[in-house]
Amino acid sequence: MRLDESAMNIPINLNDYTPTILVVDDVPANLDVMVAHLQQENIELMVALSGEEGLELAKAKLPDLILLDIMMPGIDGYETCRRLKSDPLTADIPVVFLSAKSDEIDVEKGLNLGAVDYINKPFSLPILRARLNNHLALKHKSDMLIQLACTDELTRIANRRHFDLIFEREWLRAQRNQTRLSLLMIDVDHFKQYNDHYGHGEGDRCLKQVARALTVELHRPADLLARYGGEEFVVLLPETDFEDAEFIANQLAAAVEKLAIAHKKSTCAPHVTISIGLASQLPGSQASRQQLLKQADRSLYKAKNSGRNQVYGTMSAINEAPAAN
Ligand SMILES: [Mg+2]
């Protein structure tokens, strides 16, 4: 998940929340009934006529809830549910079975597959609505908690925990697809002096402005900016080679300079600047994820040691032999 500004806009009022429900049923007439019943509600509906189509739609649209029939030609509802739950992308979407199969053993099977509820056909419309509303409210709360757990409180960008998760995922993807991956470690120059001189309130404001400027400068959906800690930021650039990463790094540095935040105690400029360490992973490299991170850190150290307010990166050092452990 990329944490952009729109994703941060969590609706506080449940009335502003328009959940999406995917209804999967092989009988078009059943779908028509559901659409007719649920359409008046503040709900967006999508329909699929088979388990396969349901899986495709679920992955593409990530609905807030899936109403799933069991008896369908092709893959049945149980198998559809099993596949939804085994895919990390769709595993957290609540599934509600809606089925004419009402034996205890069927209900138990459905719930054991991870469904949050099992409703028998024919159903009572008010009870169906009430149950769906309860499940949607829970899903909404859980989405908000996940969002909070991924977000840095001060800057509202991704936090280090979220970065670690995405870095691991992108790292595996790059290995699998033999693509390049670059990392930028960013440090606000002489930030301690800034804080000491202007006070912590201004320090916080400065970090927020820097985070905002960096966010605006990163245009591609897969790029991830996170607060790494204190005045340190990290940028993950999937499918990006050294030259492109260097270009982006220079743009980020320019964007921060353009903020022109006065910094009387800086020795590099009269305003706030950043140092950036760059590390780029070559396809097929044996270096580990931790080594790439360490390399970016070393580059940052060199950028700071060479007078700050600059980008430092090396490509060659990446092809190190893997660590013995
Ligand atoms: Mg059916």
Short mmCIF file of C-alpha atoms and ligand atoms in Angstrom, two decimals:
data_model
loop_
_atom_site.label_atom_id
_atom_site.label_comp_id
_atom_site.label_asym_id
_atom_site.label_seq_id
_atom_site.Cartn_x
_atom_site.Cartn_y
_atom_site.Cartn_z
CA MET A 1 0.00 0.00 0.00
CA ARG A 2 1.29 3.40 -0.89
CA LEU A 3 0.53 6.03 1.65
CA ASP A 4 -0.37 9.04 -0.37
CA GLU A 5 -2.41 11.97 0.75
CA SER A 6 -5.74 10.56 -0.36
CA ALA A 7 -5.09 7.37 1.58
CA MET A 8 -4.45 9.51 4.64
CA ASN A 9 -7.84 11.07 4.33
CA ILE A 10 -9.59 8.63 6.59
CA PRO A 11 -13.27 9.51 6.92
CA ILE A 12 -14.02 10.00 10.59
CA ASN A 13 -17.77 10.02 10.06
CA LEU A 14 -19.14 6.65 8.99
CA ASN A 15 -21.76 8.50 6.96
CA ASP A 16 -19.01 9.65 4.62
CA TYR A 17 -17.90 6.10 4.08
CA THR A 18 -19.17 4.37 0.93
CA PRO A 19 -18.14 0.74 1.16
CA THR A 20 -17.90 -1.53 -1.85
CA ILE A 21 -19.51 -4.96 -1.80
CA LEU A 22 -18.76 -7.65 -4.35
CA VAL A 23 -21.62 -10.13 -4.85
CA VAL A 24 -20.63 -13.46 -6.42
CA ASP A 25 -23.49 -15.73 -7.56
CA ASP A 26 -23.92 -17.87 -10.66
CA VAL A 27 -27.64 -17.09 -10.96
CA PRO A 28 -28.21 -13.68 -12.59
CA ALA A 29 -31.66 -13.42 -10.99
CA ASN A 30 -30.10 -13.71 -7.50
CA LEU A 31 -27.68 -10.91 -8.37
CA ASP A 32 -30.59 -8.77 -9.55
CA VAL A 33 -32.36 -9.33 -6.24
CA MET A 34 -29.27 -8.37 -4.23
CA VAL A 35 -28.66 -5.29 -6.34
CA ALA A 36 -32.29 -4.26 -5.94
CA HIS A 37 -32.15 -4.78 -2.15
CA LEU A 38 -28.81 -3.23 -1.39
CA GLN A 39 -28.71 -0.46 -3.93
CA GLN A 40 -30.72 1.96 -1.82
CA GLU A 41 -28.09 1.79 0.87
CA ASN A 42 -24.97 3.89 0.88
CA ILE A 43 -23.11 1.03 -0.78
CA GLU A 44 -21.29 0.51 -4.04
CA LEU A 45 -22.08 -2.86 -5.61
CA MET A 46 -20.12 -5.04 -8.00
CA VAL A 47 -21.27 -8.39 -9.30
CA ALA A 48 -19.58 -11.52 -10.62
CA LEU A 49 -21.23 -14.61 -12.11
CA SER A 50 -18.55 -17.14 -11.17
CA GLY A 51 -15.85 -17.82 -8.60
CA GLU A 52 -13.16 -17.13 -11.19
CA GLU A 53 -14.66 -13.78 -12.13
CA GLY A 54 -15.11 -12.99 -8.44
CA LEU A 55 -11.42 -13.63 -7.73
CA GLU A 56 -10.37 -11.39 -10.62
CA LEU A 57 -12.64 -8.55 -9.47
CA ALA A 58 -11.62 -8.95 -5.84
CA LYS A 59 -7.94 -8.58 -6.75
CA ALA A 60 -8.53 -5.68 -9.11
CA LYS A 61 -10.99 -3.68 -7.00
CA LEU A 62 -10.31 -4.76 -3.40
CA PRO A 63 -13.92 -4.51 -2.20
CA ASP A 64 -14.70 -3.99 1.50
CA LEU A 65 -16.78 -7.16 1.69
CA ILE A 66 -17.60 -10.16 -0.48
CA LEU A 67 -21.00 -11.86 -0.49
CA LEU A 68 -20.31 -15.32 -1.79
CA ASP A 69 -22.61 -18.04 -3.09
CA ILE A 70 -21.40 -21.62 -2.54
CA MET A 71 -22.91 -23.75 -5.27
CA MET A 72 -21.50 -22.52 -8.55
CA PRO A 73 -20.15 -24.27 -11.63
CA GLY A 74 -16.36 -24.07 -12.00
CA ILE A 75 -14.74 -23.28 -8.67
CA ASP A 76 -17.36 -23.25 -5.94
CA GLY A 77 -17.72 -20.74 -3.13
CA TYR A 78 -15.56 -22.71 -0.69
CA GLU A 79 -12.66 -22.84 -3.14
CA THR A 80 -13.15 -19.18 -4.04
CA CYS A 81 -12.98 -18.31 -0.33
CA ARG A 82 -9.89 -20.49 0.18
CA ARG A 83 -8.10 -18.69 -2.68
CA LEU A 84 -9.15 -15.25 -1.41
CA LYS A 85 -7.77 -16.09 2.04
CA SER A 86 -4.47 -17.46 0.72
CA ASP A 87 -3.68 -14.35 -1.32
CA PRO A 88 -2.20 -11.60 0.90
CA LEU A 89 -3.82 -9.02 -1.33
CA THR A 90 -7.37 -10.26 -0.62
CA ALA A 91 -6.91 -12.18 2.65
CA ASP A 92 -8.28 -9.36 4.82
CA ILE A 93 -11.48 -8.79 2.86
CA PRO A 94 -14.37 -10.16 4.94
CA VAL A 95 -16.28 -12.92 3.19
CA VAL A 96 -19.95 -13.63 3.95
CA PHE A 97 -21.39 -16.83 2.55
CA LEU A 98 -24.92 -16.62 1.25
CA SER A 99 -26.13 -20.10 0.53
CA ALA A 100 -29.08 -22.46 0.37
CA LYS A 101 -26.83 -25.10 1.95
CA SER A 102 -27.92 -24.85 5.56
CA ASP A 103 -26.51 -28.02 7.14
CA GLU A 104 -24.39 -27.52 10.20
CA ILE A 105 -21.44 -29.12 8.42
CA ASP A 106 -21.66 -26.67 5.50
CA VAL A 107 -21.86 -23.65 7.77
CA GLU A 108 -18.95 -24.91 9.85
CA LYS A 109 -16.87 -25.53 6.74
CA GLY A 110 -17.55 -22.01 5.46
CA LEU A 111 -16.64 -20.38 8.76
CA ASN A 112 -13.51 -22.52 9.11
CA LEU A 113 -12.36 -21.29 5.71
CA GLY A 114 -12.19 -17.82 7.21
CA ALA A 115 -15.60 -16.40 6.33
CA VAL A 116 -16.87 -13.89 8.92
CA ASP A 117 -20.48 -14.98 8.51
CA TYR A 118 -22.79 -17.48 6.88
CA ILE A 119 -26.31 -16.49 5.91
CA ASN A 120 -28.88 -18.95 4.69
CA LYS A 121 -31.02 -18.46 1.61
CA PRO A 122 -33.80 -17.47 1.61
CA PHE A 123 -32.70 -14.61 3.82
CA SER A 124 -34.46 -11.88 5.73
CA LEU A 125 -33.52 -8.58 4.15
CA PRO A 126 -33.40 -6.52 7.39
CA ILE A 127 -31.18 -9.13 9.06
CA LEU A 128 -28.90 -9.35 6.03
CA ARG A 129 -28.55 -5.56 6.01
CA ALA A 130 -27.89 -5.41 9.73
CA ARG A 131 -25.22 -8.10 9.55
CA LEU A 132 -23.55 -6.51 6.53
CA ASN A 133 -23.52 -3.14 8.26
CA ASN A 134 -21.87 -4.66 11.33
CA HIS A 135 -19.19 -6.38 9.23
CA LEU A 136 -18.57 -3.23 7.21
CA ALA A 137 -18.18 -1.13 10.35
CA LEU A 138 -15.59 -3.58 11.66
CA LYS A 139 -13.76 -3.63 8.34
CA HIS A 140 -13.67 0.15 8.34
CA LYS A 141 -12.21 0.25 11.84
CA SER A 142 -9.63 -2.36 10.99
CA ASP A 143 -8.63 -0.40 7.84
CA MET A 144 -8.16 2.71 9.95
CA LEU A 145 -6.02 0.85 12.47
CA ILE A 146 -3.83 -0.61 9.72
CA GLN A 147 -3.47 2.86 8.26
CA LEU A 148 -2.49 4.26 11.65
CA ALA A 149 -0.01 1.44 12.25
CA CYS A 150 1.71 2.28 8.94
CA THR A 151 1.82 6.02 9.38
CA ASP A 152 4.36 8.31 10.98
CA GLU A 153 2.40 10.48 13.37
CA LEU A 154 4.28 13.70 12.76
CA THR A 155 4.82 13.74 9.02
CA ARG A 156 1.84 11.58 7.96
CA ILE A 157 4.06 9.64 5.55
CA ALA A 158 4.82 5.91 5.92
CA ASN A 159 6.71 4.89 9.04
CA ARG A 160 9.72 2.59 9.34
CA ARG A 161 7.60 -0.49 10.05
CA HIS A 162 5.70 0.03 6.83
CA PHE A 163 8.92 0.66 4.93
CA ASP A 164 10.39 -2.63 6.22
CA LEU A 165 7.33 -4.54 5.01
CA ILE A 166 7.28 -2.97 1.56
CA PHE A 167 11.06 -3.17 1.20
CA GLU A 168 10.94 -6.91 1.80
CA ARG A 169 8.12 -7.34 -0.71
CA GLU A 170 9.79 -5.20 -3.38
CA TRP A 171 13.11 -6.89 -2.75
CA LEU A 172 11.61 -10.32 -3.42
CA ARG A 173 9.84 -9.00 -6.48
CA ALA A 174 13.09 -7.55 -7.84
CA GLN A 175 14.86 -10.87 -7.26
CA ARG A 176 12.09 -12.80 -8.95
CA ASN A 177 11.81 -10.49 -11.96
CA GLN A 178 15.52 -9.70 -12.18
CA THR A 179 14.85 -5.99 -12.00
CA ARG A 180 16.79 -3.18 -10.41
CA LEU A 181 15.94 -1.59 -7.11
CA SER A 182 17.38 1.57 -5.61
CA LEU A 183 17.35 3.09 -2.16
CA LEU A 184 17.91 6.62 -0.96
CA MET A 185 18.80 7.41 2.65
CA ILE A 186 18.13 11.04 3.43
CA ASP A 187 19.28 13.13 6.35
CA VAL A 188 18.37 16.72 7.11
CA ASP A 189 21.67 18.59 7.44
CA HIS A 190 22.57 19.99 10.87
CA PHE A 191 19.12 19.22 12.20
CA LYS A 192 20.26 19.08 15.80
CA GLN A 193 21.53 22.64 15.49
CA TYR A 194 18.24 23.62 13.87
CA ASN A 195 16.30 22.20 16.80
CA ASP A 196 18.63 23.80 19.36
CA HIS A 197 18.39 27.18 17.70
CA TYR A 198 14.73 27.33 16.65
CA GLY A 199 13.14 24.97 19.19
CA HIS A 200 11.46 21.58 18.84
CA GLY A 201 8.17 23.01 17.57
CA GLU A 202 9.95 24.59 14.62
CA GLY A 203 11.98 21.41 14.21
CA ASP A 204 8.79 19.40 13.83
CA ARG A 205 7.40 21.93 11.40
CA CYS A 206 10.60 21.71 9.37
CA LEU A 207 10.37 17.88 9.18
CA LYS A 208 6.75 18.12 8.07
CA GLN A 209 7.65 20.57 5.32
CA VAL A 210 10.55 18.42 4.15
CA ALA A 211 8.34 15.29 4.10
CA ARG A 212 5.72 17.19 2.13
CA ALA A 213 8.27 18.45 -0.43
CA LEU A 214 9.72 14.95 -0.87
CA THR A 215 6.23 13.45 -1.30
CA VAL A 216 5.30 15.96 -3.99
CA GLU A 217 8.53 15.25 -5.86
CA LEU A 218 7.96 11.49 -6.06
CA HIS A 219 5.54 10.86 -8.88
CA ARG A 220 5.52 7.12 -9.55
CA PRO A 221 2.98 4.97 -7.69
CA ALA A 222 5.51 2.33 -6.56
CA ASP A 223 8.00 4.80 -5.07
CA LEU A 224 7.79 4.80 -1.30
CA LEU A 225 8.90 7.58 1.02
CA ALA A 226 9.10 6.78 4.72
CA ARG A 227 10.35 8.44 7.86
CA TYR A 228 13.19 6.23 9.00
CA GLY A 229 13.63 7.90 12.36
CA GLY A 230 14.44 11.37 13.73
CA GLU A 231 15.46 13.54 10.80
CA GLU A 232 16.14 10.56 8.56
CA PHE A 233 13.99 9.58 5.61
CA VAL A 234 14.26 6.67 3.22
CA VAL A 235 13.00 6.32 -0.34
CA LEU A 236 12.44 2.96 -2.00
CA LEU A 237 12.61 3.10 -5.79
CA PRO A 238 11.54 -0.19 -7.41
CA GLU A 239 12.61 -0.87 -11.00
CA THR A 240 14.99 2.06 -10.90
CA ASP A 241 18.65 1.95 -11.94
CA PHE A 242 21.49 3.99 -10.51
CA GLU A 243 21.28 6.86 -13.02
CA ASP A 244 17.54 7.32 -12.58
CA ALA A 245 17.84 7.09 -8.81
CA GLU A 246 20.58 9.72 -8.89
CA PHE A 247 18.37 11.97 -11.00
CA ILE A 248 15.50 11.55 -8.53
CA ALA A 249 17.82 12.16 -5.57
CA ASN A 250 18.99 15.44 -7.08
CA GLN A 251 15.40 16.49 -7.66
CA LEU A 252 14.55 15.72 -4.04
CA ALA A 253 17.51 17.76 -2.82
CA ALA A 254 16.46 20.65 -5.06
CA ALA A 255 12.87 20.44 -3.80
CA VAL A 256 14.05 20.82 -0.20
CA GLU A 257 16.34 23.73 -1.10
CA LYS A 258 13.38 25.40 -2.81
CA LEU A 259 11.49 25.41 0.48
CA ALA A 260 14.07 27.98 1.58
CA ILE A 261 13.59 27.25 5.28
CA ALA A 262 16.03 29.59 7.03
CA HIS A 263 18.78 27.76 8.95
CA LYS A 264 21.23 30.18 10.56
CA LYS A 265 23.26 27.43 12.20
CA SER A 266 23.92 25.41 9.05
CA THR A 267 27.45 25.44 7.67
CA CYS A 268 26.38 24.31 4.17
CA ALA A 269 23.75 26.91 3.26
CA PRO A 270 21.65 29.68 4.85
CA HIS A 271 18.65 27.37 4.55
CA VAL A 272 17.70 23.77 5.28
CA THR A 273 19.35 21.20 3.00
CA ILE A 274 19.55 17.43 2.85
CA SER A 275 22.27 14.85 2.27
CA ILE A 276 21.38 11.73 0.31
CA GLY A 277 23.08 8.35 0.21
CA LEU A 278 22.20 6.20 -2.78
CA ALA A 279 22.52 2.46 -3.24
CA SER A 280 21.38 0.58 -6.30
CA GLN A 281 20.87 -3.13 -6.60
CA LEU A 282 21.94 -4.74 -9.88
CA PRO A 283 19.83 -7.60 -11.25
CA GLY A 284 21.31 -10.93 -10.27
CA SER A 285 23.40 -9.40 -7.48
CA GLN A 286 23.99 -11.73 -4.53
CA ALA A 287 23.99 -8.90 -2.01
CA SER A 288 21.26 -9.12 0.62
CA ARG A 289 18.52 -6.66 1.44
CA GLN A 290 20.40 -5.66 4.59
CA GLN A 291 23.56 -5.08 2.58
CA LEU A 292 21.75 -2.72 0.24
CA LEU A 293 20.42 -0.80 3.23
CA LYS A 294 23.89 -0.69 4.75
CA GLN A 295 25.31 0.49 1.45
CA ALA A 296 22.80 3.36 1.29
CA ASP A 297 23.73 4.22 4.87
CA ARG A 298 27.44 4.21 4.03
CA SER A 299 26.76 6.44 1.02
CA LEU A 300 24.85 8.83 3.27
CA TYR A 301 27.77 8.90 5.69
CA LYS A 302 30.09 9.78 2.80
CA ALA A 303 27.73 12.51 1.58
CA LYS A 304 27.73 14.00 5.08
CA ASN A 305 31.47 13.61 5.47
CA SER A 306 32.14 15.34 2.17
CA GLY A 307 30.43 18.53 3.31
CA ARG A 308 26.70 17.59 3.29
CA ASN A 309 24.07 19.10 0.95
CA GLN A 310 24.83 16.54 -1.74
CA VAL A 311 24.03 13.16 -3.22
CA TYR A 312 26.54 10.36 -2.88
CA GLY A 313 26.21 6.93 -4.39
CA THR A 314 28.27 4.11 -5.75
CA MET A 315 27.22 1.33 -8.03
CA SER A 316 30.32 -0.81 -7.92
CA ALA A 317 30.30 -1.49 -4.20
CA ILE A 318 26.93 -3.18 -4.48
CA ASN A 319 28.30 -6.31 -6.09
CA GLU A 320 29.91 -7.43 -2.89
CA ALA A 321 30.02 -11.06 -2.02
CA PRO A 322 27.20 -12.13 0.29
CA ALA A 323 27.92 -12.03 3.98
CA ALA A 324 29.09 -15.32 5.48
CA ASN A 325 26.02 -15.66 7.70
MG MG B 1 -25.38 -20.96 -6.91
#
